[in-house]
Amino acid sequence: MSSPKVRVRFAPSPTGGLHLGGVRTALFNYLFAKQNDGDFVLRIEDTDQTRFVEGAEQYIMDCLAWCGITPDEGPHTGGHYAPYRQSERKSIYREYAEKLVAQGHAYYAFDTPEELDAKRKEIPNFQYGQFYRSEMRNSTSLKTAEVEHLLDQGTPHVIRIKVPADETVRFHDLIRGNVVFETNQVDDKVLLKADGMPTYHLAVVVDDYLMKITHAFRGEEWLPSAPVHILLWKYLGWAADMPHWAHLPLILKPDGHGKLSKRDGARFGFPVYAMDWLDNKTGELTPGFRELGFLPEAFLNLLAMLGWNPGGDQEIFSLDELVEKFSVERINKAGAKFDYEKAKWYNAEWIKKVDAKRLLPEAKTILEAKGIAVADDEKLLKVLTLVKDRCILLTDIYQQAGYFFETPKEYDLNAVKPKWSDTKTDFFGSLINQFKEVPSFEAMQLEIDFKYLCEETGFKIGDVMLPFRIMLVGGKFGPHVFDIAELLGREETIARIEKALVAFGS
Ligand code: GLU
């Protein structure tokens, strides 16, 4: 029998911004699917209405679009297994929960929130399960007639899984190998809530089955839920169709102590979310990789390396290369420490690697935000070609390219003033005259003329080169100064020298 078509799913809950670990989960699912000519499904797991956040689903879609990981099926794309939002599938789940009750693998529980609270107070680390089930108000502890009466009266109730005592749940994880859980450690999770909504545990199993999911890559934080899911797959009679599990290693804080959280971003000053996320309730803005100046190519590349080891020296991978080279066998079990310096290194490498044209849209947005509207794309392309290797973040484009489009507002006077002299003023006066006459205003020619003038006037090149740079750029940075002059053009170069002479000499 041929194996079924590979189908994976990214199943985020729309509860806020998307943590980089979430995007990595999406990426690994995507890579595996594409490598196997499979389908990448986006399913929105929004059954917990209390945690639902307006705008979060759109944000997830936008993140995936920014990264270029396009779902083959999903709430916006549609598909054969629609709907892809669990809240819209509400009517599907009850049937399965009732089936489990009928088979004795689940039960009705009538405990009120107050009763549950009282029990939690009475028993430290209370778990609703085999040890206390009989002390609670449910269809395993109450008489059948009473249960029927409560149900007839429409008493609010949930349905819980009945986790068996003294059993061992085993499964094979593609990353962790054989995993074993003792059922005595597992509590009777709620499957269907009083409002008729399924919980995550029921919905994830039913949907993975109905959507014919073959492989599930998800974060290690879901590992403790796995035994409940595996029992459900078995009880619902679907064990043969259960997806292959792959629990991805945690992304750890830079010091390796604990999971990287949103709060760590604020603490250490780096992004944790894919894109800016604005919490409408608190007004809090959590910065994202995109807005801080990361290229999506670099973001995906660095995410891939958080937990996956390509097994060679190559570190820079495009999405296509990742699809080709990705291998589940090379995903590490151990958590991956997040290193922001390394993340920036990936970005700088990607800025170097891509064509200047690729950076045009981002560069224009960044410059526009600083009040520089670029009308001449050709010029910006030349500028980007010249300066992109000096940018670590895309936002550096303003510092590195902005002065090509606006005359420096300020100069690094400390670098020139102490050593300024009238003879230097004269030197630049002569330079202006030369630049006015040079037939072609090209870097190489300008450099020859500049050096020639140095010889004539007895200046060391180093003494006048730095002031020249500061005249054109404002500071002690930038590419070869004659390249800058060529790009600025004759008129602008001369105008900048004249303007700076006033500032330097005063
Ligand atoms: N809805 C879960 C989440 O928010 C999905 C977990 C899973 O992939 O099973 O991450």
XYZ file of C-alpha atoms and ligand atoms in Angstrom:
516
model
C 0.000 0.000 0.000
C 1.421 3.395 -0.900
C 1.761 5.836 1.961
C -0.773 8.653 2.147
C 0.071 12.114 0.900
C 2.006 14.068 3.520
C -0.221 16.609 5.250
C 0.977 18.791 8.090
C -0.694 21.541 10.001
C 0.300 24.702 11.775
C -2.344 25.142 14.438
C -1.861 28.393 16.327
C -4.308 29.845 18.805
C -5.112 33.485 18.071
C -4.202 34.781 21.506
C -1.703 37.538 20.707
C 1.572 38.106 18.909
C 3.423 35.217 17.321
C 6.493 34.101 19.257
C 9.490 33.130 17.160
C 9.016 29.560 18.385
C 5.593 29.598 16.747
C 7.063 30.653 13.419
C 9.708 27.955 13.741
C 6.930 25.395 14.246
C 5.231 26.694 11.106
C 8.540 26.593 9.237
C 9.429 23.012 10.172
C 5.964 21.823 9.230
C 6.235 23.694 5.954
C 9.708 22.360 5.152
C 8.651 18.812 5.791
C 5.511 19.184 3.703
C 7.262 20.799 0.757
C 10.110 18.310 0.831
C 7.560 15.551 0.477
C 5.263 17.261 -2.024
C 2.728 17.485 0.728
C 0.177 20.005 1.966
C 0.736 22.654 4.597
C -2.502 23.393 6.393
C -3.186 26.413 8.582
C -5.785 25.683 11.253
C -6.861 28.355 13.691
C -7.426 26.824 17.126
C -9.772 29.352 18.648
C -11.938 27.224 20.912
C -10.823 28.979 24.069
C -13.014 32.042 23.786
C -11.582 33.539 26.980
C -8.141 33.795 25.393
C -9.317 34.918 21.961
C -7.773 38.210 20.873
C -9.192 40.342 18.098
C -6.738 40.836 15.251
C -4.482 37.944 16.238
C -5.594 35.714 13.360
C -4.884 38.403 10.784
C -1.524 38.956 12.453
C -0.673 35.253 12.076
C -1.642 35.398 8.394
C 0.491 38.486 7.907
C 3.479 36.847 9.615
C 3.263 33.805 7.370
C 2.901 36.026 4.324
C 5.928 38.096 5.373
C 7.973 34.924 5.759
C 6.715 33.486 2.497
C 5.403 30.317 4.100
C 2.121 30.122 2.293
C -0.534 27.710 3.517
C -2.013 25.398 0.914
C -5.226 25.307 2.917
C -6.534 27.552 5.621
C -9.293 29.934 6.689
C -8.390 32.435 3.987
C -7.247 30.034 1.287
C -10.083 27.557 1.775
C -9.660 23.887 0.952
C -11.289 20.512 0.883
C -11.418 20.189 4.687
C -12.924 23.609 5.455
C -13.768 25.247 7.753
C -10.272 25.722 9.160
C -11.295 27.794 12.167
C -12.238 25.494 15.046
C -14.927 27.852 16.353
C -16.702 27.319 13.019
C -16.454 23.551 13.480
C -18.149 23.582 16.890
C -21.011 21.290 15.830
C -18.596 18.555 14.734
C -17.034 17.714 18.084
C -19.926 16.774 20.405
C -20.652 13.582 18.511
C -17.144 12.300 19.259
C -17.278 13.284 22.913
C -20.628 11.494 23.291
C -19.243 8.448 21.534
C -16.446 8.310 24.084
C -18.977 8.581 26.926
C -21.053 5.788 25.427
C -17.957 3.593 25.264
C -16.950 4.370 28.847
C -13.838 6.320 27.899
C -15.279 9.645 28.961
C -17.912 10.867 31.408
C -20.140 13.791 32.279
C -18.929 15.965 35.133
C -21.320 18.330 36.878
C -18.972 19.963 39.385
C -19.480 23.684 39.639
C -16.514 26.060 39.537
C -17.034 26.641 43.278
C -16.916 22.929 44.034
C -13.732 22.566 42.014
C -12.167 25.522 43.799
C -13.065 24.076 47.186
C -11.458 20.784 46.249
C -8.304 22.512 45.040
C -8.078 24.309 48.349
C -8.613 21.130 50.300
C -6.081 19.014 48.383
C -2.704 20.438 47.372
C -1.862 19.713 43.700
C -5.367 18.367 43.157
C -5.768 16.522 39.884
C -9.181 15.531 38.584
C -8.483 11.908 37.762
C -8.598 8.339 38.941
C -7.604 9.186 42.543
C -10.371 11.726 43.222
C -12.859 11.015 40.458
C -15.129 9.124 42.830
C -15.263 12.086 45.238
C -16.534 14.414 42.543
C -19.977 14.824 40.969
C -19.817 12.961 37.687
C -21.344 10.071 35.819
C -18.791 7.645 37.233
C -19.641 8.530 40.846
C -23.384 9.302 40.669
C -26.205 6.842 40.123
C -27.449 6.481 36.538
C -30.880 7.855 37.412
C -29.358 10.926 38.979
C -27.134 11.525 35.967
C -30.137 11.239 33.679
C -32.067 13.633 35.846
C -29.277 16.188 35.843
C -28.947 15.900 32.082
C -32.723 16.187 31.569
C -32.750 19.329 33.645
C -30.063 20.816 31.474
C -27.556 21.032 34.324
C -24.323 22.582 33.057
C -21.717 19.897 32.602
C -18.489 19.122 30.873
C -17.246 15.881 29.363
C -13.947 14.564 30.663
C -11.747 11.783 29.364
C -11.531 8.819 31.717
C -7.824 8.174 31.902
C -7.281 4.558 32.910
C -5.283 3.600 36.001
C -1.928 1.806 35.882
C -1.421 1.841 32.155
C 1.557 2.894 30.120
C 1.126 5.068 27.050
C 3.926 4.655 24.546
C 4.529 6.381 21.308
C 7.328 7.027 18.909
C 8.422 10.605 18.461
C 10.422 11.400 15.319
C 12.785 13.554 17.371
C 12.732 11.972 20.802
C 12.441 8.332 19.871
C 10.334 6.209 22.188
C 8.336 8.204 24.705
C 6.597 6.634 27.662
C 3.975 8.070 30.014
C 2.320 6.447 33.003
C -1.399 7.121 33.026
C -1.317 7.528 36.816
C 0.385 10.854 36.145
C -2.266 12.045 33.704
C -5.457 13.818 34.758
C -8.930 13.537 33.269
C -8.777 16.488 30.902
C -11.971 18.249 29.916
C -12.864 17.396 26.327
C -16.083 19.312 25.864
C -16.866 22.432 27.840
C -20.183 23.451 29.348
C -20.820 25.851 26.446
C -20.494 22.982 23.970
C -17.104 24.101 22.731
C -14.448 21.412 22.581
C -11.202 21.955 24.427
C -7.942 21.937 22.564
C -7.402 18.240 23.397
C -10.541 16.984 21.719
C -10.462 19.436 18.834
C -6.843 18.772 17.943
C -7.388 15.027 17.716
C -10.679 15.204 15.829
C -9.347 17.736 13.372
C -6.034 16.028 12.795
C -8.065 12.925 11.968
C -10.687 14.596 9.795
C -8.089 16.694 7.999
C -5.975 13.604 7.352
C -2.881 15.040 9.015
C 0.046 12.651 8.648
C 2.777 14.460 10.621
C 2.526 16.895 13.513
C 5.521 19.072 14.338
C 4.807 21.081 17.446
C 6.617 22.636 20.375
C 7.934 20.507 23.214
C 5.558 22.278 25.582
C 2.827 20.052 24.117
C 4.591 16.837 25.044
C 2.740 16.452 28.381
C -0.543 16.594 26.432
C 0.536 13.803 24.109
C -0.684 10.886 26.289
C -4.197 12.342 26.368
C -4.138 12.711 22.599
C -2.827 9.214 22.068
C -5.521 7.735 24.293
C -8.124 9.667 22.316
C -6.767 8.414 18.993
C -7.030 4.904 20.353
C -10.485 5.246 21.949
C -11.948 6.863 18.862
C -10.731 3.876 16.865
C -8.317 5.843 14.736
C -4.953 4.603 16.050
C -3.891 3.388 12.603
C -4.308 6.900 11.203
C -2.530 8.718 14.006
C -0.014 11.287 12.731
C 3.691 10.871 13.327
C 4.672 13.112 16.205
C 7.657 15.409 16.299
C 8.033 17.555 19.398
C 10.453 20.375 18.621
C 13.072 21.435 21.165
C 12.371 24.532 23.236
C 13.935 27.852 22.329
C 15.807 28.892 25.447
C 16.852 32.195 26.968
C 20.378 33.311 25.961
C 21.807 31.912 29.213
C 20.088 28.591 28.590
C 17.949 28.835 31.724
C 14.335 28.330 30.763
C 12.137 29.028 27.818
C 12.558 32.288 25.923
C 9.579 34.453 26.782
C 8.123 37.678 25.519
C 9.346 39.328 28.710
C 12.947 38.292 27.963
C 12.745 40.373 24.809
C 12.043 43.509 26.822
C 14.638 42.524 29.424
C 17.490 41.848 27.018
C 16.427 44.305 24.329
C 15.760 41.972 21.433
C 12.633 40.916 19.562
C 10.799 37.712 20.411
C 7.771 38.240 18.171
C 7.877 37.944 14.396
C 6.298 41.340 13.819
C 5.253 44.258 16.007
C 2.280 43.351 18.127
C 0.063 45.977 19.645
C -2.045 44.839 22.548
C -5.222 46.854 22.126
C -6.268 46.367 25.724
C -3.077 47.569 27.389
C -1.678 49.657 24.540
C 1.595 47.745 24.970
C 3.667 47.389 21.800
C 5.889 44.334 21.600
C 8.544 44.868 18.938
C 8.961 42.393 16.119
C 11.851 41.137 14.006
C 10.323 42.682 10.903
C 10.088 46.201 12.248
C 13.503 46.010 13.889
C 14.998 45.479 10.484
C 15.230 41.762 9.782
C 14.837 40.344 6.323
C 12.350 37.457 6.282
C 15.016 35.349 4.550
C 17.321 35.887 7.525
C 14.552 35.347 10.051
C 13.672 31.962 8.554
C 17.328 31.020 8.266
C 18.049 31.759 11.916
C 14.870 29.988 13.007
C 15.826 26.888 11.057
C 19.134 26.789 12.894
C 17.384 26.943 16.271
C 17.072 23.235 16.763
C 18.124 21.903 13.371
C 21.697 21.056 12.601
C 22.503 20.839 8.892
C 25.584 18.753 9.621
C 28.153 20.755 7.671
C 29.743 24.175 7.550
C 27.000 25.842 5.597
C 25.031 28.289 7.709
C 23.230 30.397 5.151
C 20.203 28.679 3.647
C 17.434 30.046 1.481
C 13.929 28.695 1.958
C 14.349 26.537 -1.151
C 17.628 25.144 0.165
C 16.004 24.444 3.508
C 13.234 22.546 1.760
C 15.858 20.505 -0.016
C 18.207 19.885 2.907
C 15.892 19.726 5.917
C 15.932 16.417 7.723
C 13.986 15.400 10.791
C 16.898 13.179 11.895
C 18.997 16.303 12.343
C 16.612 18.078 14.697
C 18.162 18.209 18.172
C 16.443 16.993 21.272
C 18.104 19.570 23.490
C 16.751 23.101 23.747
C 18.279 25.736 21.483
C 19.711 28.876 23.095
C 18.651 32.064 21.405
C 21.625 34.285 20.595
C 20.679 37.754 19.364
C 24.175 38.571 18.152
C 24.081 35.484 15.969
C 20.602 36.444 14.773
C 21.958 39.805 13.648
C 24.862 38.066 11.946
C 22.391 36.081 9.830
C 20.667 39.287 8.902
C 23.854 41.047 7.898
C 24.857 38.034 5.802
C 21.497 38.058 4.073
C 21.652 41.784 3.375
C 25.041 41.171 1.774
C 23.760 38.186 -0.157
C 20.604 39.576 -1.737
C 20.517 41.808 -4.742
C 20.185 45.536 -4.026
C 16.915 45.375 -5.953
C 15.497 43.004 -3.373
C 16.084 45.661 -0.698
C 14.402 48.448 -2.631
C 10.904 48.241 -1.075
C 12.217 47.980 2.504
C 14.780 50.729 1.905
C 12.143 53.094 0.554
C 9.882 52.486 3.535
C 12.721 53.046 5.995
C 13.856 56.239 4.287
C 10.306 57.513 3.923
C 9.717 57.018 7.636
C 12.619 59.412 8.145
C 11.176 61.966 5.760
C 13.207 61.020 2.699
C 10.978 60.338 -0.290
C 13.096 58.649 -2.942
C 11.910 59.354 -6.458
C 14.978 58.013 -8.238
C 15.025 54.209 -7.906
C 18.131 53.943 -10.050
C 20.073 56.145 -7.686
C 18.804 54.259 -4.638
C 19.870 51.004 -6.258
C 23.384 52.322 -6.760
C 23.485 53.607 -3.194
C 22.272 50.302 -1.806
C 24.843 48.402 -3.827
C 27.489 50.619 -2.298
C 26.336 50.509 1.329
C 24.372 47.336 1.953
C 27.387 45.391 3.193
C 27.634 47.888 6.043
C 24.115 47.240 7.309
C 23.389 44.754 10.045
C 19.733 45.639 10.329
C 17.651 47.061 7.496
C 17.035 50.079 9.690
C 20.761 50.848 9.342
C 19.899 51.825 5.773
C 18.897 55.250 7.044
C 22.295 55.951 8.536
C 24.179 54.322 5.682
C 22.145 55.635 2.749
C 20.236 58.652 4.010
C 23.054 61.153 3.409
C 22.979 60.406 -0.303
C 19.559 61.999 -0.374
C 19.864 64.803 2.149
C 22.756 67.086 2.991
C 24.189 66.340 6.422
C 22.387 68.357 9.059
C 25.212 67.940 11.524
C 28.923 67.276 11.259
C 31.240 65.389 13.535
C 33.023 68.645 14.334
C 35.148 67.106 17.069
C 36.887 65.059 14.414
C 37.853 68.093 12.297
C 37.789 71.317 14.255
C 40.824 70.833 16.516
C 43.031 70.287 13.484
C 41.396 72.800 11.170
C 43.488 75.569 9.602
C 43.249 78.270 6.964
C 45.478 76.233 4.711
C 42.910 73.462 4.820
C 40.238 75.959 3.835
C 42.456 76.905 0.899
C 42.985 73.266 0.001
C 39.253 72.664 -0.270
C 38.840 75.926 -2.165
C 41.258 74.578 -4.753
C 39.517 71.216 -4.705
C 36.238 72.907 -5.565
C 37.906 74.563 -8.546
C 39.323 71.257 -9.679
C 36.010 69.469 -9.276
C 34.326 72.170 -11.311
C 36.647 71.442 -14.190
C 37.171 67.701 -14.103
C 35.653 66.435 -17.380
C 34.041 63.295 -16.036
C 32.991 63.232 -12.407
C 34.076 59.672 -11.701
C 35.515 58.182 -8.539
C 38.810 57.138 -10.005
C 39.475 60.520 -11.616
C 38.408 62.389 -8.472
C 40.815 60.359 -6.390
C 43.700 61.076 -8.766
C 42.905 64.797 -8.688
C 42.602 64.803 -4.916
C 45.947 63.099 -4.449
C 47.574 65.370 -6.988
C 46.348 68.410 -5.078
C 47.723 66.926 -1.861
C 51.126 66.631 -3.442
C 50.945 70.153 -4.773
C 49.952 71.664 -1.456
C 52.096 69.435 0.741
C 49.178 67.895 2.664
C 49.260 64.333 3.761
C 46.287 62.550 2.262
C 45.137 61.427 5.689
C 44.924 65.035 6.905
C 42.371 66.089 4.338
C 40.611 62.835 3.546
C 38.717 62.653 6.835
C 37.452 66.251 6.658
C 36.376 65.536 3.063
C 34.403 62.519 4.207
C 32.763 64.453 7.001
C 31.803 67.178 4.535
C 29.939 64.692 2.389
C 28.622 62.276 5.008
C 28.497 64.182 8.283
C 30.392 61.451 10.176
C 33.339 59.097 10.053
C 31.626 56.298 8.216
C 30.529 55.112 4.812
C 32.122 53.505 1.769
C 35.037 54.815 -0.263
C 34.695 58.602 -0.200
C 35.249 59.082 -3.936
C 32.487 56.591 -4.682
C 30.259 58.724 -2.510
C 31.272 61.867 -4.389
C 30.634 60.252 -7.752
C 27.154 59.218 -6.710
C 26.355 62.602 -5.238
C 27.427 64.218 -8.483
C 29.422 67.301 -9.190
C 26.968 69.943 -8.076
C 25.986 68.339 -4.809
C 29.578 67.431 -3.893
C 30.723 71.009 -4.434
C 27.716 72.382 -2.553
C 28.480 70.121 0.414
C 32.126 71.176 0.503
C 31.100 74.833 0.446
C 28.504 74.397 3.167
C 30.855 72.428 5.404
C 33.662 74.945 4.991
C 31.444 77.523 6.665
C 30.758 75.166 9.578
C 34.373 74.019 9.937
C 35.915 77.450 9.691
C 33.604 79.285 12.065
N -3.193 25.318 19.360
C -1.927 24.844 19.815
C -1.000 26.045 19.903
O -1.474 27.097 20.120
C -1.426 23.799 18.858
C -0.645 22.716 19.498
C -0.506 21.533 18.539
O 0.138 21.749 17.506
O -1.026 20.488 18.803
O 0.188 25.973 19.770
